[in-house]
CSV table of C-alpha atoms in Angstrom, one decimal:
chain,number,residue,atom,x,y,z
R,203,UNK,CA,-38.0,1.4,-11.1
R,204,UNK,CA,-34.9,3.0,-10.8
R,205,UNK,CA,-34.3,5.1,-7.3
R,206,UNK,CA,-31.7,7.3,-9.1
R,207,UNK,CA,-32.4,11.0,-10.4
R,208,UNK,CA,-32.7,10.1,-14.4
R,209,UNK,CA,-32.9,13.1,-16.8
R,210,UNK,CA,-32.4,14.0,-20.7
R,211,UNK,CA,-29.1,13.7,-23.0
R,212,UNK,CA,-29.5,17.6,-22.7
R,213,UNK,CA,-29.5,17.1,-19.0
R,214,UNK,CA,-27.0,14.8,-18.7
R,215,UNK,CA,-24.5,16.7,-20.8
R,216,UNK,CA,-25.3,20.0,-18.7
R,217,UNK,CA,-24.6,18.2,-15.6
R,218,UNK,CA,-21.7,16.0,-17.1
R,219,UNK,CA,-19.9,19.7,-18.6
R,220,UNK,CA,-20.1,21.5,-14.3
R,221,UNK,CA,-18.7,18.3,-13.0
R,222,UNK,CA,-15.9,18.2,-15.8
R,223,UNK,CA,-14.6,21.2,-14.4
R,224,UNK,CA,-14.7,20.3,-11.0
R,225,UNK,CA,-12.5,17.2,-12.5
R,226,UNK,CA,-10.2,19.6,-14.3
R,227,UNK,CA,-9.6,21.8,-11.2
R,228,UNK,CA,-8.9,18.2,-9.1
R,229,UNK,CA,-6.3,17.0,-11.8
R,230,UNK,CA,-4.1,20.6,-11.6
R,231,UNK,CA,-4.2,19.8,-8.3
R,232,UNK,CA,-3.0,16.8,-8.6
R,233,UNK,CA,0.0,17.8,-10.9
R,234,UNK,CA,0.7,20.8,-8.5
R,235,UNK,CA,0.4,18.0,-5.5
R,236,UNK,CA,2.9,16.0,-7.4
R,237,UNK,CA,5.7,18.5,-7.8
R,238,UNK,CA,5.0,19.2,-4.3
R,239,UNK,CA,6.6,16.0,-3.8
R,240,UNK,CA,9.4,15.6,-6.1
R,241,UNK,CA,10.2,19.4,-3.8
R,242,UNK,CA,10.4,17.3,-0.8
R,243,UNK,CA,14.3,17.3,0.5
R,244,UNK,CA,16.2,14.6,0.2
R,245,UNK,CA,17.2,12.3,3.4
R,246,UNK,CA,20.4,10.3,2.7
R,247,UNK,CA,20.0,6.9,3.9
R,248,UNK,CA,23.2,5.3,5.4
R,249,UNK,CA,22.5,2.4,7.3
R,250,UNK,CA,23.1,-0.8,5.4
R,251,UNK,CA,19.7,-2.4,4.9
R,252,UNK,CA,19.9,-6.2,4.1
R,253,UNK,CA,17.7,-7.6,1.6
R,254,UNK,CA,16.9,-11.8,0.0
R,255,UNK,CA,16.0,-11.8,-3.2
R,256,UNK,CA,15.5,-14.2,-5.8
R,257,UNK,CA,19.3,-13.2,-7.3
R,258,UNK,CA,20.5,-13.5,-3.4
R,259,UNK,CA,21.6,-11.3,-0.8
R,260,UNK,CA,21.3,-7.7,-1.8
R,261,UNK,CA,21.5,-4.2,-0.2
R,262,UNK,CA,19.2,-1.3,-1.1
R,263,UNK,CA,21.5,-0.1,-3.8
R,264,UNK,CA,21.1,-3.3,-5.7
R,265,UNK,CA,17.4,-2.9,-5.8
R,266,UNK,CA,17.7,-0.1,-8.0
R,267,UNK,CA,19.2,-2.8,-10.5
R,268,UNK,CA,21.6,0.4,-12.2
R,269,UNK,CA,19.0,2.5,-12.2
R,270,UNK,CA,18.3,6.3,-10.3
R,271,UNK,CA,15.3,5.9,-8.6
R,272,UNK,CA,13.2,3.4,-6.6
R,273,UNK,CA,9.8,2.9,-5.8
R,274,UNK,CA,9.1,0.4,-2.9
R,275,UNK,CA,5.3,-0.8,-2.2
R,276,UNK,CA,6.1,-2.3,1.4
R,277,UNK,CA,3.5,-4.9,1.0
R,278,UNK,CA,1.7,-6.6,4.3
R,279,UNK,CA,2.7,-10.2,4.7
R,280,UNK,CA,5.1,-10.4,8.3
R,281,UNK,CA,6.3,-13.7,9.4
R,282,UNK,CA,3.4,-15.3,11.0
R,283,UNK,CA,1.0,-14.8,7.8
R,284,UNK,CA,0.0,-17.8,6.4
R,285,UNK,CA,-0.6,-15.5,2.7
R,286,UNK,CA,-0.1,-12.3,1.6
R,287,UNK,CA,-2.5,-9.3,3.1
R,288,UNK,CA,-5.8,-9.7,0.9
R,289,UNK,CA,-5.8,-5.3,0.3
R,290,UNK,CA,-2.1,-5.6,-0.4
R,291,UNK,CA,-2.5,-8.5,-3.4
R,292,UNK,CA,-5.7,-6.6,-4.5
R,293,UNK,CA,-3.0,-3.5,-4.7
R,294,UNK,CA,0.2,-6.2,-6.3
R,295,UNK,CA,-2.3,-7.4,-9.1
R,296,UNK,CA,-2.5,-3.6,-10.2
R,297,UNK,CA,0.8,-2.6,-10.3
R,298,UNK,CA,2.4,-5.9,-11.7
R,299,UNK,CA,2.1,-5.4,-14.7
R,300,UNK,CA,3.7,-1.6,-15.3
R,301,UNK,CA,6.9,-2.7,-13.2
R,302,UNK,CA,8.3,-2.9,-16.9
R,303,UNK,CA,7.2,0.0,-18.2
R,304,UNK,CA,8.8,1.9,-15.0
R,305,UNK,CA,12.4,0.0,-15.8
R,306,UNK,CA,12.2,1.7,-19.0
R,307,UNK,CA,11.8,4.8,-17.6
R,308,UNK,CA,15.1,4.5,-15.2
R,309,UNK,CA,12.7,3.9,-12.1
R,310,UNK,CA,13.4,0.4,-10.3
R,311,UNK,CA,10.6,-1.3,-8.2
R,312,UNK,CA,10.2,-3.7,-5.6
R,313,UNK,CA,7.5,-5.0,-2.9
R,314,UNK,CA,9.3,-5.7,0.1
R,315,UNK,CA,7.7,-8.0,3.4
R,316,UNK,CA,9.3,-9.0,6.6
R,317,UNK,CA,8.0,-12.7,5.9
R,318,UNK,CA,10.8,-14.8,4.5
R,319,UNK,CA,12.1,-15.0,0.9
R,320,UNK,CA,10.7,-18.6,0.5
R,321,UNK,CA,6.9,-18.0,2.1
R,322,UNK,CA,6.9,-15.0,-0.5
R,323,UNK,CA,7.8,-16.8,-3.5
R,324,UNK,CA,5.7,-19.4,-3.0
R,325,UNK,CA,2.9,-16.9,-2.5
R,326,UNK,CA,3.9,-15.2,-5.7
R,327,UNK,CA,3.6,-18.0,-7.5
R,328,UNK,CA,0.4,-18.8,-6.6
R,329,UNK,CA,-0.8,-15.1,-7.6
R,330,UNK,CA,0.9,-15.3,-11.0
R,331,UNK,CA,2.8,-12.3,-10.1
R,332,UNK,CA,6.1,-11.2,-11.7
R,333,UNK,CA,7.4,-8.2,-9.8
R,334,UNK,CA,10.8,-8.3,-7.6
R,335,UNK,CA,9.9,-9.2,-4.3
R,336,UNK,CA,11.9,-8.8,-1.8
R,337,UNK,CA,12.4,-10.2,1.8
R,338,UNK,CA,13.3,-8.0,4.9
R,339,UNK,CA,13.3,-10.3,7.4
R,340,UNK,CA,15.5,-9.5,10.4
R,341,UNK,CA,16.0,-5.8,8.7
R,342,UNK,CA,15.2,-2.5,10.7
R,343,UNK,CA,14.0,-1.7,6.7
R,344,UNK,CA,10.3,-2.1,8.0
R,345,UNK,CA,10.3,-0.3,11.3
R,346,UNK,CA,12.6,2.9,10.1
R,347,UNK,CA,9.8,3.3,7.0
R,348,UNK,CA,7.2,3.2,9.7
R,349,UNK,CA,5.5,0.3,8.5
R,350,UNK,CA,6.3,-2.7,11.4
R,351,UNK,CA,5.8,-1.9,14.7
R,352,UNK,CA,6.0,-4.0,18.2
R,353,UNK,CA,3.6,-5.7,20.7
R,354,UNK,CA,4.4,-2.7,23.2
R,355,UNK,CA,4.4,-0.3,20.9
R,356,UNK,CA,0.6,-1.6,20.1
R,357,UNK,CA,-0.2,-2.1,23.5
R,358,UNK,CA,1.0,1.3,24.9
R,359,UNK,CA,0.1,3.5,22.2
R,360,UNK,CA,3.5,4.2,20.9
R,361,UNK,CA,2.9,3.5,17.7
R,362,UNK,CA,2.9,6.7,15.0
R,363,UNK,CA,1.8,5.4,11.3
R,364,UNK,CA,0.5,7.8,8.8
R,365,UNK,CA,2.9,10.8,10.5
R,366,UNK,CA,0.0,10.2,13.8
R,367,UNK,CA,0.0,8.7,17.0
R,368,UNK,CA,-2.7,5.8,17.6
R,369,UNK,CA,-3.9,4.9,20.9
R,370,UNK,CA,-3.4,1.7,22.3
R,371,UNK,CA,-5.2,-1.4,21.6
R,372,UNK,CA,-8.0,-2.0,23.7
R,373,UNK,CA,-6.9,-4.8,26.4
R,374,UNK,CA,-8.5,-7.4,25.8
R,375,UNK,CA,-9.3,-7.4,22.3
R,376,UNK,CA,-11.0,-10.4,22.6
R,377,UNK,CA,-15.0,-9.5,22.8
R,378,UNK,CA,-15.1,-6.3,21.3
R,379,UNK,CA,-16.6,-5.3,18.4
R,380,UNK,CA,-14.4,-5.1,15.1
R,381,UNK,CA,-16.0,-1.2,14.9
R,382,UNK,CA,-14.3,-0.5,18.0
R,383,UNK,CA,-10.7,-0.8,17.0
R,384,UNK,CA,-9.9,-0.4,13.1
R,385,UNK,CA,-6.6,-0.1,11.3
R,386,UNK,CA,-6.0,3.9,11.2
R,387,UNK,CA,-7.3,4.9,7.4
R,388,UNK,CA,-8.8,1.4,7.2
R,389,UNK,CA,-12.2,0.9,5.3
R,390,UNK,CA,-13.1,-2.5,6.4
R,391,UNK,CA,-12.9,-4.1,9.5
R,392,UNK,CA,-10.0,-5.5,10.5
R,393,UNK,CA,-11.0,-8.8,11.9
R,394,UNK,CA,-12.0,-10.2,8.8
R,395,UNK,CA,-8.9,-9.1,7.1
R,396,UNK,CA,-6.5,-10.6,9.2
R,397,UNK,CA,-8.3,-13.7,9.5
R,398,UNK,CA,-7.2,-14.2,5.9
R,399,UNK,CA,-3.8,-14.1,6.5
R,400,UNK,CA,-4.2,-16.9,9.4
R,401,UNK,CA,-3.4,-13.6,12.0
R,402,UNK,CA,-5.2,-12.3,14.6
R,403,UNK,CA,-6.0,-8.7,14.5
R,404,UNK,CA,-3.0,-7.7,16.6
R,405,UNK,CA,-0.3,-9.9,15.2
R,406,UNK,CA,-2.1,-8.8,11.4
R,407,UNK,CA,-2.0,-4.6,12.6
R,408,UNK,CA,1.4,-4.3,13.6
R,409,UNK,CA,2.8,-4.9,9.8
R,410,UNK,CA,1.4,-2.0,8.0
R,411,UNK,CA,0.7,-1.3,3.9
R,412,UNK,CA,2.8,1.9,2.7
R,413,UNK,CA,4.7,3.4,-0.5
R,414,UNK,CA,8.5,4.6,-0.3
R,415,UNK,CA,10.9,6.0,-3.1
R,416,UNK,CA,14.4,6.4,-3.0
R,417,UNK,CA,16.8,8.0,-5.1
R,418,UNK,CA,20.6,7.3,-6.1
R,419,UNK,CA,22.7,9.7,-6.7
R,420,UNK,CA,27.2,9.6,-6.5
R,421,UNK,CA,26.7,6.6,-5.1
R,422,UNK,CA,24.4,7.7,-1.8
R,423,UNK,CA,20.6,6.7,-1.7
R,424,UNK,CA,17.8,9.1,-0.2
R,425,UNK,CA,14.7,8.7,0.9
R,426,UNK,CA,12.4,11.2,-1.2
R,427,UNK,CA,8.9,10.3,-0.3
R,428,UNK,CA,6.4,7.7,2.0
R,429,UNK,CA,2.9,7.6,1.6
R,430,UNK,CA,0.6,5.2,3.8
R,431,UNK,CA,-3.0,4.3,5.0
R,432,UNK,CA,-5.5,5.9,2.0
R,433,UNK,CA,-2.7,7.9,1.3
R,434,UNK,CA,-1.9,4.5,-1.5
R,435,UNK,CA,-5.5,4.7,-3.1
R,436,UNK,CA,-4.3,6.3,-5.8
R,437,UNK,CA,-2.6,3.1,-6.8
R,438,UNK,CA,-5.1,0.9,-5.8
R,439,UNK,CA,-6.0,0.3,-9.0
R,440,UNK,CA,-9.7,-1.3,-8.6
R,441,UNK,CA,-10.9,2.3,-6.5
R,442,UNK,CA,-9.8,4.6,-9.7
R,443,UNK,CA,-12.2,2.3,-12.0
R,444,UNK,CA,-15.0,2.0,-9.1
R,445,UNK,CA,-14.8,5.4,-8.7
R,446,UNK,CA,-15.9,5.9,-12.2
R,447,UNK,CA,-18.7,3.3,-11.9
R,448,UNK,CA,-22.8,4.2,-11.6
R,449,UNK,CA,-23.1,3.0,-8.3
R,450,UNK,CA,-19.2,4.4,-6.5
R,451,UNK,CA,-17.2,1.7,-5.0
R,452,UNK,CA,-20.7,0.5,-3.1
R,453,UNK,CA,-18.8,-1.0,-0.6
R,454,UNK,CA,-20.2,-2.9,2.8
R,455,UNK,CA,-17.6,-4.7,4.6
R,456,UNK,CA,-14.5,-6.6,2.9
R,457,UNK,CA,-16.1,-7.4,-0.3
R,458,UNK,CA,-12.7,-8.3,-2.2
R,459,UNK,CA,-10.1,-11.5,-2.1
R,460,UNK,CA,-7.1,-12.4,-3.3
R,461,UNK,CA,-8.2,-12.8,-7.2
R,462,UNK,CA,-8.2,-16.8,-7.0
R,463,UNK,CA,-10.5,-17.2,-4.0
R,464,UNK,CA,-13.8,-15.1,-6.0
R,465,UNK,CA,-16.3,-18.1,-6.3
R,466,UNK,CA,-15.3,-20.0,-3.4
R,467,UNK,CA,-18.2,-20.7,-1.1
């Protein structure tokens, strides 16, 4: 027997018609939200961020491959992870396939990490995954878009992601409960999570996920727009179908993996 209210086509469709205009009203919001943020202003961006790629050495200009704007997806994997952040691949596996689509539509994309060029490649291969990927490693890139941070930072409470100030880490970690200290805007605990990228919960928290875009324009690049913590779930791909599932995203814990590890004991 089901435990859910059940009802007739009639009722359904009565039902189904109120929430459609709730949904209406939510997406002109969303459009109005969205020239919000093309109304942000512009911050020009002069120091001379380094990049490896898999064409070489590059600077931010060259990610935008001759085109005007860039989107970056600053994607979780810091030098002491043993793989890519599980959330973060679950998030690469939805947008790798519409980087060509935004190329034809004068944006340029790229995932950048701190880890280096060669542990990310490798890793990419693995996923199947076509996207530019880029390496940051011994950059400021990570720290200035707020998404890299340092042990004293994380100890002392000076760390500010998601335009807020978190308080410290609790000293020692060891022995607490994962409910006790989560990632800021996190759903799952933490614990578990980092203990797939072969990190412990500090080393895995002080890389952070986020979403910058960029725009070139006579020759000077500006910083238009960040977005972090739930802030990316609109391009988490898997929540916008869940969403739209009978039973919600019906989550309890860190259900999902990288997509090759589902079956594994």
């Amino acid at each position: 027997m089901t435990t859910h209210m059940t009802g007739t086509r009639k009722e359904w469709l009565a039902a189904r018609l109120e929430l459609l205009a709730d949904e209406k009203e939510l997406t002109r919001c969303s459009d109005l939200l969205a020239q919000r943020r093309q109304e942000l202003p512009w911050v020009r961006v002069d120091k001379d961020y380094r990049f490896e790629t898999a064409d070489g050495n590059a600077s931010l200009i060259d990610l935008f491959k001759g085109r005007s704007q860039l989107l970056v997806y600053h994607f979780m994997f810091g030098p002491d992870y043993t793989a890519g952040c599980p959330s973060c691949s679950s998030i690469a596996d939805g947008f790798n396939g519409i980087v060509v689509h935004l190329e034809n539509h004068d944006v340029a994309f790229a995932a950048v990490s701190r880890a280096p060029l060669a542990r990310l490649q490798v890793f990419k291969e693995r996923m199947g995954w076509s996207f530019p990927w880029a390496s940051s490693f011994g950059s400021d890139f990570n720290r200035d878009f707020s998404v890299w941070f340092t042990e004293e930072e994380q100890r002392d409470g000076g760390i500010e992601y998601n335009f807020h100030r978190e308080a410290p880490m609790p000293q020692p970690l060891a022995g607490r409960s994962v409910q006790e200290w989560q990632l800021r805007g996190s759903e799952g605990p933490v614990a578990q999570i980092a203990a797939m990228t072969g990190t412990d919960v500090a080393t895995y928290t002080r890389d952070r996920p986020g979403l910058s875009a960029f725009v070139l324009q006579d020759g000077a690049v500006y910083h238009t727009y960040s977005s972090y913590a739930r802030g990316l779930d609109g391009v988490w791909g898997m929540y916008q179908w869940l969403d739209r599932a009978p039973l919600g995203r019906n989550e309890n814990g860190v259900w999902w993996r990288r997509h090759d590890e589902y079956g594994r004991g």
